[in-house]
Amino acid sequence: MSKEYSKATAIFLDLFKLNLGKPNKKLLAEISTNFAALPWENLSKYVRKHGLNEESVQDLPNELPKLDGTQLLRQSTEVLQDHASLGTGGTCFSLTNALMKICSDLGFEVAPAMADMRHGENIHCGLVVFLDGKRYLLDPGYLVGEPIELIRGQKTLIGSPGHQVEYRPVEGRDEFELYTKNGRGDEVFRYRLRPEPVGFLQFLHHWIESFAANGMNGLHLNALTGEGRLSAHNLNLRVDTGHGKKNIKLKSGYVEKIAHHFGLSPKLVQLAYEEWEKRRWKR
C-alpha cells in the first residue's frame, strides 16, 4: 500500500479491492459504488453525542483552529474502521468527509457542498468532484451509488428497480432539487443542493451544528439491500421494494432486528437503543 494514502483510504482499498489508475470517471464510479455499501445511520452519531464511546480518531488538518464540538466528529479513519469492525456508516456529514478524504487521496479535486431540506438549511451535504471540465455530485448520505453530472439548467434521472432519483435544475439558479419516485408513482422532494463548494471550516461548523438537529432525538437508519430500501425510524422499520412495502414493528427485539437487517454490531445497536429509551421517557 502506498504510504501517501491516509489510513482511511488504505482501509477502504483493502475492503473493496479497487482497480486503481489515474483519476477518471471509471475510477470515480467504482469509488462511489463501493462506498454506497456504508449505511446511512445516526446510531454511531447518537452514541457519540451522548459520550458513550471512545474519543474519535481525529484527522483534522493541524492548521485549523480548534472548534468547540470537534471532539464529537467521527473522522474519516474512524468511519472506515468502524464499518470494517461494526458494520456502521454514518450520517451525511461523516460519510461525505470520509469520501472526500478517499477521493482526494486518489487524485480527484473535491469539495463539500451544502443542501437545504424542508426542516432546515444546511442540514444535508454531498461531495462535488471536478473532473475533465465537468462536475459530479457524490451523495453518500442519500445512498446514491453513482456520480451525478451536474449541468446547469439540465436535469438528471437515475433509475433502479422500483426507484428513481431525479435532480432537477432550479430555474435561473445554479442549484438542483432532488426528487425520488418509487414504482407506485409516489414522488417526494428531498432537498435543494447548492453545488458551489464551501470551505472546510464552514463545513465543520454545519457538521457540529447538526448534532442539535431534531432528528438527533431519535434513531434513524437507511440502507439499500437485496430486500429493497430499508428505512428505520425509532420503533418502525419499512422495507420498500418500490412496487410494494411492508412495515416491521421493532418494539420487541429492536437490537436483534436492526443488527440483522442493517448488518450493524448488536453491541453498538444496544448502546444506542438503551440510551434512547432512557431519554425518551424523560421528555
GROMACS .gro file of C-alpha atoms in nm:
model
  283
    1MET     CA    1   0.000   0.000   0.000
    2SER     CA    2   0.140   0.339  -0.096
    3LYS     CA    3   0.248   0.546   0.205
    4GLU     CA    4   0.087   0.856   0.055
    5TYR     CA    5  -0.260   0.724   0.132
    6SER     CA    6  -0.432   0.812   0.457
    7LYS     CA    7  -0.531   0.531   0.691
    8ALA     CA    8  -0.896   0.577   0.590
    9THR     CA    9  -0.817   0.528   0.224
   10ALA     CA   10  -0.595   0.230   0.299
   11ILE     CA   11  -0.882   0.062   0.485
   12PHE     CA   12  -1.127   0.142   0.205
   13LEU     CA   13  -0.896  -0.003  -0.061
   14ASP     CA   14  -0.837  -0.314   0.147
   15LEU     CA   15  -1.212  -0.365   0.199
   16PHE     CA   16  -1.324  -0.315  -0.160
   17LYS     CA   17  -1.021  -0.411  -0.374
   18LEU     CA   18  -1.048  -0.128  -0.628
   19ASN     CA   19  -0.862  -0.133  -0.957
   20LEU     CA   20  -0.656   0.182  -0.919
   21GLY     CA   21  -0.544   0.403  -1.202
   22LYS     CA   22  -0.549   0.767  -1.297
   23PRO     CA   23  -0.839   0.975  -1.165
   24ASN     CA   24  -1.109   0.935  -1.429
   25LYS     CA   25  -1.483   0.876  -1.449
   26LYS     CA   26  -1.448   0.498  -1.431
   27LEU     CA   27  -1.250   0.511  -1.108
   28LEU     CA   28  -1.486   0.770  -0.961
   29ALA     CA   29  -1.782   0.544  -1.036
   30GLU     CA   30  -1.606   0.248  -0.876
   31ILE     CA   31  -1.534   0.450  -0.562
   32SER     CA   32  -1.893   0.575  -0.544
   33THR     CA   33  -2.049   0.232  -0.600
   34ASN     CA   34  -1.840   0.063  -0.333
   35PHE     CA   35  -1.876   0.344  -0.081
   36ALA     CA   36  -2.255   0.309  -0.109
   37ALA     CA   37  -2.216  -0.013   0.092
   38LEU     CA   38  -2.180   0.206   0.402
   39PRO     CA   39  -2.528   0.255   0.550
   40TRP     CA   40  -2.675   0.589   0.645
   41GLU     CA   41  -2.733   0.563   1.018
   42ASN     CA   42  -2.725   0.801   1.311
   43LEU     CA   43  -2.675   0.542   1.586
   44SER     CA   44  -2.298   0.593   1.579
   45LYS     CA   45  -2.358   0.969   1.590
   46TYR     CA   46  -2.614   0.933   1.869
   47VAL     CA   47  -2.379   0.746   2.099
   48ARG     CA   48  -2.102   0.995   2.022
   49LYS     CA   49  -2.333   1.286   2.105
   50HIS     CA   50  -2.406   1.136   2.445
   51GLY     CA   51  -2.047   1.043   2.522
   52LEU     CA   52  -2.100   0.668   2.514
   53ASN     CA   53  -1.797   0.554   2.315
   54GLU     CA   54  -1.427   0.622   2.292
   55GLU     CA   55  -1.286   0.953   2.179
   56SER     CA   56  -1.272   0.976   1.800
   57VAL     CA   57  -0.959   0.934   1.592
   58GLN     CA   58  -0.905   1.293   1.479
   59ASP     CA   59  -0.752   1.366   1.139
   60LEU     CA   60  -0.837   1.736   1.109
   61PRO     CA   61  -0.564   1.943   0.944
   62ASN     CA   62  -0.332   2.079   1.211
   63GLU     CA   63  -0.360   2.435   1.081
   64LEU     CA   64  -0.733   2.455   1.156
   65PRO     CA   65  -0.834   2.636   1.474
   66LYS     CA   66  -0.977   2.421   1.749
   67LEU     CA   67  -1.354   2.445   1.732
   68ASP     CA   68  -1.588   2.365   2.016
   69GLY     CA   69  -1.753   2.040   1.922
   70THR     CA   70  -1.484   1.883   1.704
   71GLN     CA   71  -1.448   1.605   1.962
   72LEU     CA   72  -1.794   1.489   1.854
   73LEU     CA   73  -1.700   1.433   1.492
   74ARG     CA   74  -1.630   1.085   1.361
   75GLN     CA   75  -1.344   1.147   1.124
   76SER     CA   76  -1.263   0.950   0.811
   77THR     CA   77  -1.033   0.693   0.971
   78GLU     CA   78  -1.288   0.608   1.237
   79VAL     CA   79  -1.575   0.584   0.987
   80LEU     CA   80  -1.386   0.323   0.783
   81GLN     CA   81  -1.252   0.139   1.086
   82ASP     CA   82  -1.599   0.119   1.236
   83HIS     CA   83  -1.752  -0.001   0.910
   84ALA     CA   84  -1.495  -0.280   0.892
   85SER     CA   85  -1.548  -0.389   1.253
   86LEU     CA   86  -1.903  -0.279   1.341
   87GLY     CA   87  -2.083  -0.252   1.007
   88THR     CA   88  -2.165   0.115   1.070
   89GLY     CA   89  -2.166   0.402   0.823
   90GLY     CA   90  -2.270   0.747   0.942
   91THR     CA   91  -2.482   1.046   0.854
   92CYS     CA   92  -2.426   1.266   0.551
   93PHE     CA   93  -2.151   1.473   0.714
   94SER     CA   94  -1.926   1.193   0.833
   95LEU     CA   95  -1.985   0.997   0.512
   96THR     CA   96  -1.910   1.297   0.291
   97ASN     CA   97  -1.599   1.379   0.492
   98ALA     CA   98  -1.468   1.022   0.463
   99LEU     CA   99  -1.544   1.007   0.092
  100MET     CA  100  -1.370   1.341   0.046
  101LYS     CA  101  -1.055   1.201   0.207
  102ILE     CA  102  -1.060   0.891  -0.016
  103CYS     CA  103  -1.123   1.080  -0.341
  104SER     CA  104  -0.860   1.339  -0.259
  105ASP     CA  105  -0.603   1.069  -0.181
  106LEU     CA  106  -0.677   0.905  -0.516
  107GLY     CA  107  -0.610   1.224  -0.711
  108PHE     CA  108  -0.951   1.389  -0.752
  109GLU     CA  109  -1.026   1.757  -0.699
  110VAL     CA  110  -1.312   1.767  -0.449
  111ALA     CA  111  -1.505   1.999  -0.220
  112PRO     CA  112  -1.811   1.968   0.006
  113ALA     CA  113  -2.139   2.134  -0.091
  114MET     CA  114  -2.445   2.204   0.121
  115ALA     CA  115  -2.817   2.141   0.075
  116ASP     CA  116  -3.138   2.259   0.241
  117MET     CA  117  -3.428   2.035   0.338
  118ARG     CA  118  -3.784   2.121   0.438
  119HIS     CA  119  -3.695   2.115   0.804
  120GLY     CA  120  -3.380   2.324   0.789
  121GLU     CA  121  -3.096   2.488   0.598
  122ASN     CA  122  -2.751   2.337   0.556
  123ILE     CA  123  -2.851   2.006   0.712
  124HIS     CA  124  -2.758   1.786   0.418
  125CYS     CA  125  -2.432   1.776   0.228
  126GLY     CA  126  -2.261   1.598  -0.058
  127LEU     CA  127  -1.928   1.591  -0.235
  128VAL     CA  128  -1.864   1.778  -0.561
  129VAL     CA  129  -1.589   1.635  -0.780
  130PHE     CA  130  -1.430   1.839  -1.059
  131LEU     CA  131  -1.303   1.621  -1.342
  132ASP     CA  132  -1.215   1.696  -1.706
  133GLY     CA  133  -1.401   2.027  -1.703
  134LYS     CA  134  -1.714   1.870  -1.558
  135ARG     CA  135  -1.853   1.849  -1.209
  136TYR     CA  136  -2.009   1.548  -1.044
  137LEU     CA  137  -2.204   1.500  -0.724
  138LEU     CA  138  -2.136   1.207  -0.495
  139ASP     CA  139  -2.420   1.177  -0.246
  140PRO     CA  140  -2.334   0.907   0.010
  141GLY     CA  141  -2.585   1.045   0.259
  142TYR     CA  142  -2.866   0.964   0.019
  143LEU     CA  143  -2.735   0.625  -0.088
  144VAL     CA  144  -2.687   0.730  -0.449
  145GLY     CA  145  -2.431   0.483  -0.575
  146GLU     CA  146  -2.302   0.663  -0.883
  147PRO     CA  147  -2.160   1.002  -0.978
  148ILE     CA  148  -2.423   1.255  -1.089
  149GLU     CA  149  -2.305   1.503  -1.350
  150LEU     CA  150  -2.434   1.848  -1.260
  151ILE     CA  151  -2.504   2.062  -1.565
  152ARG     CA  152  -2.668   2.395  -1.501
  153GLY     CA  153  -3.021   2.400  -1.641
  154GLN     CA  154  -3.026   2.028  -1.716
  155LYS     CA  155  -3.196   1.751  -1.520
  156THR     CA  156  -3.050   1.410  -1.449
  157LEU     CA  157  -3.258   1.098  -1.395
  158ILE     CA  158  -3.123   0.775  -1.249
  159GLY     CA  159  -3.335   0.464  -1.238
  160SER     CA  160  -3.311   0.142  -1.044
  161PRO     CA  161  -3.564  -0.138  -0.993
  162GLY     CA  162  -3.866   0.019  -0.825
  163HIS     CA  163  -3.696   0.350  -0.754
  164GLN     CA  164  -3.563   0.652  -0.937
  165VAL     CA  165  -3.395   0.976  -0.835
  166GLU     CA  166  -3.418   1.296  -1.036
  167TYR     CA  167  -3.202   1.604  -0.997
  168ARG     CA  168  -3.399   1.897  -1.135
  169PRO     CA  169  -3.236   2.233  -1.205
  170VAL     CA  170  -3.377   2.538  -1.028
  171GLU     CA  171  -3.473   2.796  -1.289
  172GLY     CA  172  -3.235   3.089  -1.301
  173ARG     CA  173  -3.002   2.948  -1.036
  174ASP     CA  174  -2.711   2.710  -1.022
  175GLU     CA  175  -2.899   2.482  -0.786
  176PHE     CA  176  -3.066   2.142  -0.808
  177GLU     CA  177  -3.358   1.980  -0.632
  178LEU     CA  178  -3.365   1.610  -0.564
  179TYR     CA  179  -3.691   1.419  -0.604
  180THR     CA  180  -3.735   1.048  -0.552
  181LYS     CA  181  -4.008   0.836  -0.707
  182ASN     CA  182  -4.098   0.475  -0.642
  183GLY     CA  183  -4.265   0.218  -0.864
  184ARG     CA  184  -4.602   0.309  -0.719
  185GLY     CA  185  -4.570   0.664  -0.853
  186ASP     CA  186  -4.513   0.834  -0.517
  187GLU     CA  187  -4.288   1.137  -0.566
  188VAL     CA  188  -4.112   1.311  -0.276
  189PHE     CA  189  -3.899   1.625  -0.263
  190ARG     CA  190  -3.581   1.559  -0.067
  191TYR     CA  191  -3.352   1.862  -0.076
  192ARG     CA  192  -3.218   2.160  -0.269
  193LEU     CA  193  -2.845   2.147  -0.341
  194ARG     CA  194  -2.611   2.440  -0.394
  195PRO     CA  195  -2.315   2.290  -0.582
  196GLU     CA  196  -2.085   2.585  -0.508
  197PRO     CA  197  -1.813   2.447  -0.278
  198VAL     CA  198  -1.800   2.559   0.082
  199GLY     CA  199  -1.480   2.598   0.279
  200PHE     CA  200  -1.382   2.312   0.506
  201LEU     CA  201  -1.409   2.528   0.817
  202GLN     CA  202  -1.766   2.624   0.723
  203PHE     CA  203  -1.841   2.259   0.655
  204LEU     CA  204  -1.720   2.176   1.006
  205HIS     CA  205  -1.947   2.439   1.158
  206HIS     CA  206  -2.251   2.292   0.982
  207TRP     CA  207  -2.144   1.945   1.089
  208ILE     CA  208  -2.114   2.044   1.454
  209GLU     CA  209  -2.449   2.224   1.441
  210SER     CA  210  -2.615   1.909   1.303
  211PHE     CA  211  -2.581   1.744   1.643
  212ALA     CA  212  -2.854   1.977   1.769
  213ALA     CA  213  -3.096   1.894   1.487
  214ASN     CA  214  -3.437   1.750   1.579
  215GLY     CA  215  -3.351   1.427   1.403
  216MET     CA  216  -3.087   1.358   1.666
  217ASN     CA  217  -3.361   1.297   1.922
  218GLY     CA  218  -3.435   0.964   1.757
  219LEU     CA  219  -3.269   0.665   1.595
  220HIS     CA  220  -3.266   0.653   1.213
  221LEU     CA  221  -3.117   0.416   0.958
  222ASN     CA  222  -3.137   0.378   0.580
  223ALA     CA  223  -2.976   0.120   0.356
  224LEU     CA  224  -3.010  -0.042   0.016
  225THR     CA  225  -3.004  -0.420   0.037
  226GLY     CA  226  -3.133  -0.720  -0.151
  227GLU     CA  227  -3.458  -0.674   0.041
  228GLY     CA  228  -3.509  -0.324  -0.101
  229ARG     CA  229  -3.473   0.021   0.051
  230LEU     CA  230  -3.474  -0.010   0.428
  231SER     CA  231  -3.577   0.284   0.647
  232ALA     CA  232  -3.591   0.258   1.024
  233HIS     CA  233  -3.725   0.534   1.246
  234ASN     CA  234  -3.724   0.456   1.615
  235LEU     CA  235  -3.954   0.154   1.658
  236ASN     CA  236  -4.066   0.118   1.296
  237LEU     CA  237  -3.885  -0.041   1.002
  238ARG     CA  238  -4.011  -0.005   0.645
  239VAL     CA  239  -3.894  -0.234   0.367
  240ASP     CA  240  -3.979  -0.077   0.032
  241THR     CA  241  -3.915  -0.263  -0.293
  242GLY     CA  242  -4.056   0.027  -0.494
  243HIS     CA  243  -4.359  -0.173  -0.600
  244GLY     CA  244  -4.461  -0.283  -0.256
  245LYS     CA  245  -4.377  -0.217   0.106
  246LYS     CA  246  -4.409  -0.377   0.444
  247ASN     CA  247  -4.373  -0.241   0.794
  248ILE     CA  248  -4.197  -0.426   1.071
  249LYS     CA  249  -4.255  -0.327   1.431
  250LEU     CA  250  -3.941  -0.304   1.640
  251LYS     CA  251  -4.092  -0.267   1.986
  252SER     CA  252  -3.988  -0.622   2.054
  253GLY     CA  253  -3.638  -0.732   1.960
  254TYR     CA  254  -3.511  -0.393   1.839
  255VAL     CA  255  -3.144  -0.479   1.877
  256GLU     CA  256  -3.164  -0.815   1.702
  257LYS     CA  257  -3.383  -0.689   1.416
  258ILE     CA  258  -3.174  -0.378   1.345
  259ALA     CA  259  -2.850  -0.573   1.364
  260HIS     CA  260  -2.991  -0.835   1.127
  261HIS     CA  261  -3.139  -0.604   0.863
  262PHE     CA  262  -2.862  -0.342   0.860
  263GLY     CA  263  -2.559  -0.554   0.946
  264LEU     CA  264  -2.460  -0.345   1.249
  265SER     CA  265  -2.287  -0.468   1.560
  266PRO     CA  266  -2.552  -0.571   1.818
  267LYS     CA  267  -2.343  -0.411   2.093
  268LEU     CA  268  -2.345  -0.073   1.916
  269VAL     CA  269  -2.719  -0.100   1.847
  270GLN     CA  270  -2.789  -0.191   2.209
  271LEU     CA  271  -2.580   0.103   2.336
  272ALA     CA  272  -2.776   0.350   2.123
  273TYR     CA  273  -3.113   0.190   2.192
  274GLU     CA  274  -3.073   0.183   2.570
  275GLU     CA  275  -2.971   0.549   2.576
  276TRP     CA  276  -3.262   0.647   2.352
  277GLU     CA  277  -3.507   0.451   2.566
  278LYS     CA  278  -3.381   0.622   2.879
  279ARG     CA  279  -3.404   0.969   2.728
  280ARG     CA  280  -3.738   0.934   2.553
  281TRP     CA  281  -3.919   0.864   2.879
  282LYS     CA  282  -3.769   1.180   3.029
  283ARG     CA  283  -3.905   1.405   2.754
   0.00000   0.00000   0.00000
